[in-house]
CSV table of C-alpha atoms in Angstrom, one decimal:
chain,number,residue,atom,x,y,z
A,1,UNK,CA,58.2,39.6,85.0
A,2,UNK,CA,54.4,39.9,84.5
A,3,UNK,CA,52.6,36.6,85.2
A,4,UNK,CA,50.0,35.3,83.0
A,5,UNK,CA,46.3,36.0,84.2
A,6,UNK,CA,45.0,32.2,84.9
A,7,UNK,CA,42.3,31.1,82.1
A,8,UNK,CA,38.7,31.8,83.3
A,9,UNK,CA,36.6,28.6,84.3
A,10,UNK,CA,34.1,27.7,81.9
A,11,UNK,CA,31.0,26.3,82.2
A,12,UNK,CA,28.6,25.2,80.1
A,13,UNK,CA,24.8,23.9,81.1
A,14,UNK,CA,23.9,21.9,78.1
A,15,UNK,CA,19.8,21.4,78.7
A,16,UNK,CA,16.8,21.0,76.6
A,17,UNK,CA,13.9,18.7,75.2
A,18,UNK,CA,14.4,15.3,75.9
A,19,UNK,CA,15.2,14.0,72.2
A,20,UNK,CA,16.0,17.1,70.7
A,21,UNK,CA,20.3,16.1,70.7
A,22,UNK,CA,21.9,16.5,74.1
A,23,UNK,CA,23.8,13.2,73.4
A,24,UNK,CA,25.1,14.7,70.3
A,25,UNK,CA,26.1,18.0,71.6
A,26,UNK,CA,27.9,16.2,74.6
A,27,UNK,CA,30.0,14.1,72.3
A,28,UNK,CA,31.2,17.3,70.1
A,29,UNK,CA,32.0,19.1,73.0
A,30,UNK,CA,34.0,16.5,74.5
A,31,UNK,CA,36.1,16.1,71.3
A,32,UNK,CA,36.1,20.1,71.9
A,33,UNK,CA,38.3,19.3,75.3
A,34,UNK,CA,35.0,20.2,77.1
A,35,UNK,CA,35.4,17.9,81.0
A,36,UNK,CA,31.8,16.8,80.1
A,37,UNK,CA,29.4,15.2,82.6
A,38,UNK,CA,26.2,14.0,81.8
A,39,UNK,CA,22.7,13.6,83.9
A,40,UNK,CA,24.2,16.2,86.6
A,41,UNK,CA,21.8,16.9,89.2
A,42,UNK,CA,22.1,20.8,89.0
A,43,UNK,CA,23.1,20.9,92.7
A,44,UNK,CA,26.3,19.5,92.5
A,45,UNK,CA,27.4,22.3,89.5
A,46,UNK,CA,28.9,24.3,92.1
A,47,UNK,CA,30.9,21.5,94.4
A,48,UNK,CA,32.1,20.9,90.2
A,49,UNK,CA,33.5,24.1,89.7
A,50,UNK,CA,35.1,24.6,92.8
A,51,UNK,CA,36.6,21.6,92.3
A,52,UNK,CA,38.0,22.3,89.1
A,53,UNK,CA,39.4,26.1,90.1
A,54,UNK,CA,40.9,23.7,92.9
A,55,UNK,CA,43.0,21.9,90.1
A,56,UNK,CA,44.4,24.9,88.8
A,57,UNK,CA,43.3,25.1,85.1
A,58,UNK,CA,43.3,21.2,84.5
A,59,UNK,CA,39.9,21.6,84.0
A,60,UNK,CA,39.2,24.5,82.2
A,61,UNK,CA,35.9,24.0,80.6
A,62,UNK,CA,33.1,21.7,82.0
A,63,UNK,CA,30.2,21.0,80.3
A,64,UNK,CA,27.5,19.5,82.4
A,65,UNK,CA,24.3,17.5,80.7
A,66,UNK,CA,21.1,18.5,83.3
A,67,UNK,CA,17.8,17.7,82.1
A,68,UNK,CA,14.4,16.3,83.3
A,69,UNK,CA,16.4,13.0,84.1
A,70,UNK,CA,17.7,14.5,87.2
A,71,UNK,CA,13.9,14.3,88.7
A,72,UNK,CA,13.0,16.7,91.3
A,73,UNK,CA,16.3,18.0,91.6
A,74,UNK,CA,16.3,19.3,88.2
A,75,UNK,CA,13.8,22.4,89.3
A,76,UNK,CA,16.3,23.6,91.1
A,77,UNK,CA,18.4,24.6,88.1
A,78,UNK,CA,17.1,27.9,87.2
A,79,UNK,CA,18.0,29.1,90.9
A,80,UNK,CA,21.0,27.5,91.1
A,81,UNK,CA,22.5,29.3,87.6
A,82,UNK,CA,21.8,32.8,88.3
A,83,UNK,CA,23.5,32.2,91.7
A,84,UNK,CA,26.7,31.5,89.8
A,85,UNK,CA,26.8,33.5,87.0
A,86,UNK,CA,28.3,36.1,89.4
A,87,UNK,CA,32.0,35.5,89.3
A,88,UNK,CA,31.9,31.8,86.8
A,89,UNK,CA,31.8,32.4,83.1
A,90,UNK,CA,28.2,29.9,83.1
A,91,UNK,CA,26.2,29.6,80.2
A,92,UNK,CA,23.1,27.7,79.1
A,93,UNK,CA,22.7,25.9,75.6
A,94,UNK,CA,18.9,25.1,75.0
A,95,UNK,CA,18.3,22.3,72.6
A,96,UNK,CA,14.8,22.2,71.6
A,97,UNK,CA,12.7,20.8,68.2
A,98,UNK,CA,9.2,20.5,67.4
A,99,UNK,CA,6.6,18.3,68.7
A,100,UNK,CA,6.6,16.2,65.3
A,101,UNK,CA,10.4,16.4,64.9
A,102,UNK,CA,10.7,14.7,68.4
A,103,UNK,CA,7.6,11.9,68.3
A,104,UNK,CA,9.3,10.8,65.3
A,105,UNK,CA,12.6,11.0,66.7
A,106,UNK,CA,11.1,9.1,69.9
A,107,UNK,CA,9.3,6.2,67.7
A,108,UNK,CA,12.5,5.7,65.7
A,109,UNK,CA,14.2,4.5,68.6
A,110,UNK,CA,11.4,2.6,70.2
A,111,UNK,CA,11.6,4.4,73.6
A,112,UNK,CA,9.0,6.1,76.0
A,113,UNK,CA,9.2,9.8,76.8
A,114,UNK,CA,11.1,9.9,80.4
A,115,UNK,CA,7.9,12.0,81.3
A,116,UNK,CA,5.2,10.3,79.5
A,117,UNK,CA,4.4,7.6,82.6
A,118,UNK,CA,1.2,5.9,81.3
A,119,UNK,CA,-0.1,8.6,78.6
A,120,UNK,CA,1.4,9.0,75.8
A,121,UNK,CA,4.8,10.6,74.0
A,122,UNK,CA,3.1,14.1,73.2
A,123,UNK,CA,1.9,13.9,76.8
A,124,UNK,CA,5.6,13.8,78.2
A,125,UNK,CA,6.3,16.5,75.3
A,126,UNK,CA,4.0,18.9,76.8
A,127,UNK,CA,4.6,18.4,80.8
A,128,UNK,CA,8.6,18.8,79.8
A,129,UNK,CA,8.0,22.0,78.0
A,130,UNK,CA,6.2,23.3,80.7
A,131,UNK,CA,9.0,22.7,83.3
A,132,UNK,CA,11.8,23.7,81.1
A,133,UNK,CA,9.8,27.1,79.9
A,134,UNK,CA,11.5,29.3,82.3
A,135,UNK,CA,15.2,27.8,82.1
A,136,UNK,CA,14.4,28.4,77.7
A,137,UNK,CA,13.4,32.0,78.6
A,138,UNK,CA,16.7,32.5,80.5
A,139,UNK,CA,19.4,30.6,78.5
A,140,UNK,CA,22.0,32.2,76.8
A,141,UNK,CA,22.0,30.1,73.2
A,142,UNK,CA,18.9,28.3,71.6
A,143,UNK,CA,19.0,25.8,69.2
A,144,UNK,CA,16.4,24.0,67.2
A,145,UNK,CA,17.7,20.9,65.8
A,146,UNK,CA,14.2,20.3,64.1
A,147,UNK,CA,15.1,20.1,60.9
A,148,UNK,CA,19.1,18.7,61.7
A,149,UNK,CA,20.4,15.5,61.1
A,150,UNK,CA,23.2,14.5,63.2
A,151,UNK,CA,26.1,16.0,61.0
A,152,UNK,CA,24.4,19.3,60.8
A,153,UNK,CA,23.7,19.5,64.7
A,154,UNK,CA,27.7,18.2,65.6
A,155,UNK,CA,28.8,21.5,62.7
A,156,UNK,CA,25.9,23.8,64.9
A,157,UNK,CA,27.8,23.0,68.2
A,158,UNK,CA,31.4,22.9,67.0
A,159,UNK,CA,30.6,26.5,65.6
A,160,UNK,CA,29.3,27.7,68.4
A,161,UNK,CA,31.9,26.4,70.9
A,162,UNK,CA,34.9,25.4,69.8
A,163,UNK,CA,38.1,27.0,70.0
A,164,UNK,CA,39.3,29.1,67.2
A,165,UNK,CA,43.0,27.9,67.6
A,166,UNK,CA,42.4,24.1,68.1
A,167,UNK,CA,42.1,22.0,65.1
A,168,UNK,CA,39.2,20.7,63.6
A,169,UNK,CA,41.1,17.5,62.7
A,170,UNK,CA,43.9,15.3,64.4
A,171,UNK,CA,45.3,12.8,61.1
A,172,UNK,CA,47.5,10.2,62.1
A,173,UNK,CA,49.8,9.0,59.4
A,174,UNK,CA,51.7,5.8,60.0
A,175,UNK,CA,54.3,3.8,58.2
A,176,UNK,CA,53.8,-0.3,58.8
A,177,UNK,CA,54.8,-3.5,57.3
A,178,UNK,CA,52.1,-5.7,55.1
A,179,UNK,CA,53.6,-8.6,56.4
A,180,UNK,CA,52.4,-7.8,60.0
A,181,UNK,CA,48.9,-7.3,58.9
A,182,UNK,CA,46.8,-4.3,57.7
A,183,UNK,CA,46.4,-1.5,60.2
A,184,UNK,CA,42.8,-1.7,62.0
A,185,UNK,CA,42.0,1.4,62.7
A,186,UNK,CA,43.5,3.1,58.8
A,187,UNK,CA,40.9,4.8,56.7
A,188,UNK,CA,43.1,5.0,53.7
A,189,UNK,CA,46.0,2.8,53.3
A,190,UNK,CA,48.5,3.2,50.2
A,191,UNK,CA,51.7,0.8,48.9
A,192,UNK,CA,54.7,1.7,48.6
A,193,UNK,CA,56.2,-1.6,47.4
A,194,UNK,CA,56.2,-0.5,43.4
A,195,UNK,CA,59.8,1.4,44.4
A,196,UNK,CA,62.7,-0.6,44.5
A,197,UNK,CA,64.0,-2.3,48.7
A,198,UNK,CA,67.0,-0.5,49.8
A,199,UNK,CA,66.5,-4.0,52.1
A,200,UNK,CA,68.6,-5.5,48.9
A,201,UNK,CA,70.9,-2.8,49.1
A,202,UNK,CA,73.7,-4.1,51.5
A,203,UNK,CA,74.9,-0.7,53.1
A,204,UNK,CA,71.3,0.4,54.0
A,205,UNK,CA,69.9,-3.2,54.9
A,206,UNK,CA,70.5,-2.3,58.7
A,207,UNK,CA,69.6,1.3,58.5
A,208,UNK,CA,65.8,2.4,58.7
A,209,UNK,CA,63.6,5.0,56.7
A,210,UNK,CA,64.4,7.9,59.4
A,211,UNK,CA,68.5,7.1,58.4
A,212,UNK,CA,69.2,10.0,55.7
A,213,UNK,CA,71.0,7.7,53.1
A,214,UNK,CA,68.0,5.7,53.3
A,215,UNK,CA,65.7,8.3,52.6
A,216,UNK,CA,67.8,9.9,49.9
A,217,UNK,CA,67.8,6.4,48.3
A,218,UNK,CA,64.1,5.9,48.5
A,219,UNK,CA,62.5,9.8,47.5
A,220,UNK,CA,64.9,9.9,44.4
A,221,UNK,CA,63.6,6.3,43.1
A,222,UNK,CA,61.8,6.7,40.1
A,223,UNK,CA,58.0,7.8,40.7
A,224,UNK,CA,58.5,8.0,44.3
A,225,UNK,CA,58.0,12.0,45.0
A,226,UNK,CA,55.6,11.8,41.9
A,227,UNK,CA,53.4,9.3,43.8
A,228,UNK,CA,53.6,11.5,47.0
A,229,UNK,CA,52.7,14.5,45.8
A,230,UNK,CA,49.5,13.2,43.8
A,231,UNK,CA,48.8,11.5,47.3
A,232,UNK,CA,49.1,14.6,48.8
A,233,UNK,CA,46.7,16.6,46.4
A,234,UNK,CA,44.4,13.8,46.6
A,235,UNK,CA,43.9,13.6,50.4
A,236,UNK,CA,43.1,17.3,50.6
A,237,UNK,CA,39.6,16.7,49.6
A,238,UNK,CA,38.9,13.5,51.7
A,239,UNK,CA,40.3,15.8,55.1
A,240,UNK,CA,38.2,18.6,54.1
A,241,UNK,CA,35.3,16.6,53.8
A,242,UNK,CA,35.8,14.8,56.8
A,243,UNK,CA,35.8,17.8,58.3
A,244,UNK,CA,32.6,19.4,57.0
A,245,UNK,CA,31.2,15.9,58.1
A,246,UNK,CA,32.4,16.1,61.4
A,247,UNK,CA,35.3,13.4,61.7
A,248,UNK,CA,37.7,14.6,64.5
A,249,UNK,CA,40.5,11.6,63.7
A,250,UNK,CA,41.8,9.8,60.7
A,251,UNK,CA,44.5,7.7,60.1
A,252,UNK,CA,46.2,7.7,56.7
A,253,UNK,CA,48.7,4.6,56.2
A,254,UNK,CA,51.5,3.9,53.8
A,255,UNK,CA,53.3,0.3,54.1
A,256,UNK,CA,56.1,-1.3,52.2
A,257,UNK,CA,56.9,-5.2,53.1
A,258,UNK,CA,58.6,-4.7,56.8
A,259,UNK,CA,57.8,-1.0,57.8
A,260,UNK,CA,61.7,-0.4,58.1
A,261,UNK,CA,62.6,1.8,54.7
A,262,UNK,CA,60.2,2.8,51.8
A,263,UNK,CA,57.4,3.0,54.3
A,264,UNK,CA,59.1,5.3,56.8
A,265,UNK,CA,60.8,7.9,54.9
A,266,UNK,CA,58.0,8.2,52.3
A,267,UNK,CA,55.6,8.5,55.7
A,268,UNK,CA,58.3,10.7,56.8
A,269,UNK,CA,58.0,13.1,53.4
A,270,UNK,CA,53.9,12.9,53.4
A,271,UNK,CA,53.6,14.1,57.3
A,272,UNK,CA,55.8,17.4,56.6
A,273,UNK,CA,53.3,18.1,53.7
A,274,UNK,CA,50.2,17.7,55.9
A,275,UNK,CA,51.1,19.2,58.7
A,276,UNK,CA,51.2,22.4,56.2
A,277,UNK,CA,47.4,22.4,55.8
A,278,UNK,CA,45.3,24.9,58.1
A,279,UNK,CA,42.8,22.9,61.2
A,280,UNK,CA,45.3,19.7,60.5
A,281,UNK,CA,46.9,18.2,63.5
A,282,UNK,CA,49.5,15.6,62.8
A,283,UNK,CA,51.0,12.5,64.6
A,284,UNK,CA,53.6,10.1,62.9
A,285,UNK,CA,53.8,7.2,64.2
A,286,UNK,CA,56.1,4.0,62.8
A,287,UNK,CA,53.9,0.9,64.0
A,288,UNK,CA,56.7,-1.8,62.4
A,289,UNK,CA,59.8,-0.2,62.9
A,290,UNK,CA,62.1,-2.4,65.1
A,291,UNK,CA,60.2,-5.2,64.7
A,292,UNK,CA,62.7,-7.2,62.1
């Protein structure tokens, strides 16, 4: 037997101009699966990677957030990455953008540059450049989100990093009962009360959506796969889009009056169909059933 070869530690430096979309870039690689850590002083990257060999491939890929915050520790960071790029798989993502791009960014929010003190934003512009100059020179990816809006930067950095296998989308769809309430997290929510309540039907009262009879009953109502498959069609360009604009999680919701029968085997029926389509993960989930 031929064990498996234990998956290389990753580790990402994710540095750059202050305002030029670290925060953004941290968030899309932590819905990557990236172990992310912000405002890491650059000498405890090491004590972070042993620890996470230590744990065996828990922690496969770390992305650590060092920048000018970290002070006079952060001028150690050049050193201390060419010291481990021999034996860890390190890289460094630069995030830069132009003067303009990132006074304007900087007045929109209303905050001072971290390095401006008492002059002004383009002063704090210039000292940064000048200490990150060498750390640009040496990183493995550049980016310049001048001209990016946050949607455009979160498709840069999931392009760039994430993994070809995972998908790009995770789509919850969930059966529930109106008369428990709307679901609060749904982004599209269908009815499935024009099709006739096995709930009147006295031999499938007690039995639920996931019971076959009940589901035979319910698909071969009239308009019941017609309705289905026209949802189907019709959610395909609402996921792709969500995709192209970034959104990692949606939840699509069908209910019926209890969440017991039409709900659960039409649910049942819709989540086979989208787990068909390519980058889709999908979780069913029955939020009502059991509660009558």
């Amino acid at each position: 037997m031929v064990e498996e070869s234990p998956t290389p530690q990753q580790v990402l430096v994710v540095t750059g101009m202050s305002g030029a979309g670290r925060s953004t870039a941290a968030n899309v690689l932590e819905d990557l699966d990236w172990y992310v850590v912000d405002n890491l002083p650059p000498q405890m990257l090491r004590p972070l990677t042993d620890l996470a060999e230590r744990a065996e491939g828990a922690i496969p890929k770390i992305a650590a957030v060092v920048d000018v915050r970290g002070r006079d520790f952060f001028a150690a960071l050049q050193d201390i990455v060419q010291s481990m790029r021999e034996g860890t798989h390190v890289r460094v993502l630069f995030l830069d953008a132009s003067d303009a791009a990132l006074v304007r960014r900087f007045e929109a929010v209303r905050r001072p540059h971290p390095l401006q003190g008492s002059g002004t934003i383009v002063d704090g512009i210039r000292i940064e450049r000048g200490r990150l100059a060498a750390i640009r020179e040496s990183s493995d990816t550049v980016v310049d989100t001048s001209d990016f809006n946050i949607h455009q930067l979160a498709t840069k950095i999931r392009t760039l990093f994430s993994d070809d296998s995972a998908p790009s989308l995770h789509l919850t769809v969930m059966s529930f009962g109106f008369k428990y309430g709307l679901p609060a997290d749904a982004d599209m929510v269908a009815d499935a009360r024009f099709l006739p309540n096995p709930f009147w039907v006295p031999e499938l009262k007690p039995l639920t959506g996931l019971d076959e009879a009940v589901s035979e009953y319910v698909l071969s109502r009239e308009g019941a796969t017609e309705f289905l498959d026209h949802y189907f069609e019709a959610l395909i360009p609402v996921l792709d889009g969500y995709q192209r604009e970034n959104k990692r999680h949606a939840v699509v919701a069908l209910g019926c009056t209890g969440g017991k029968h039409r709900s659960v085997a039409m649910t049942e029926y819709l989540a086979a169909r989208l787990g068909d389509l390519e980058g889709v993960a999908v979780t069913l989930t029955h939020r009502d059933l059991g509660r009558e």
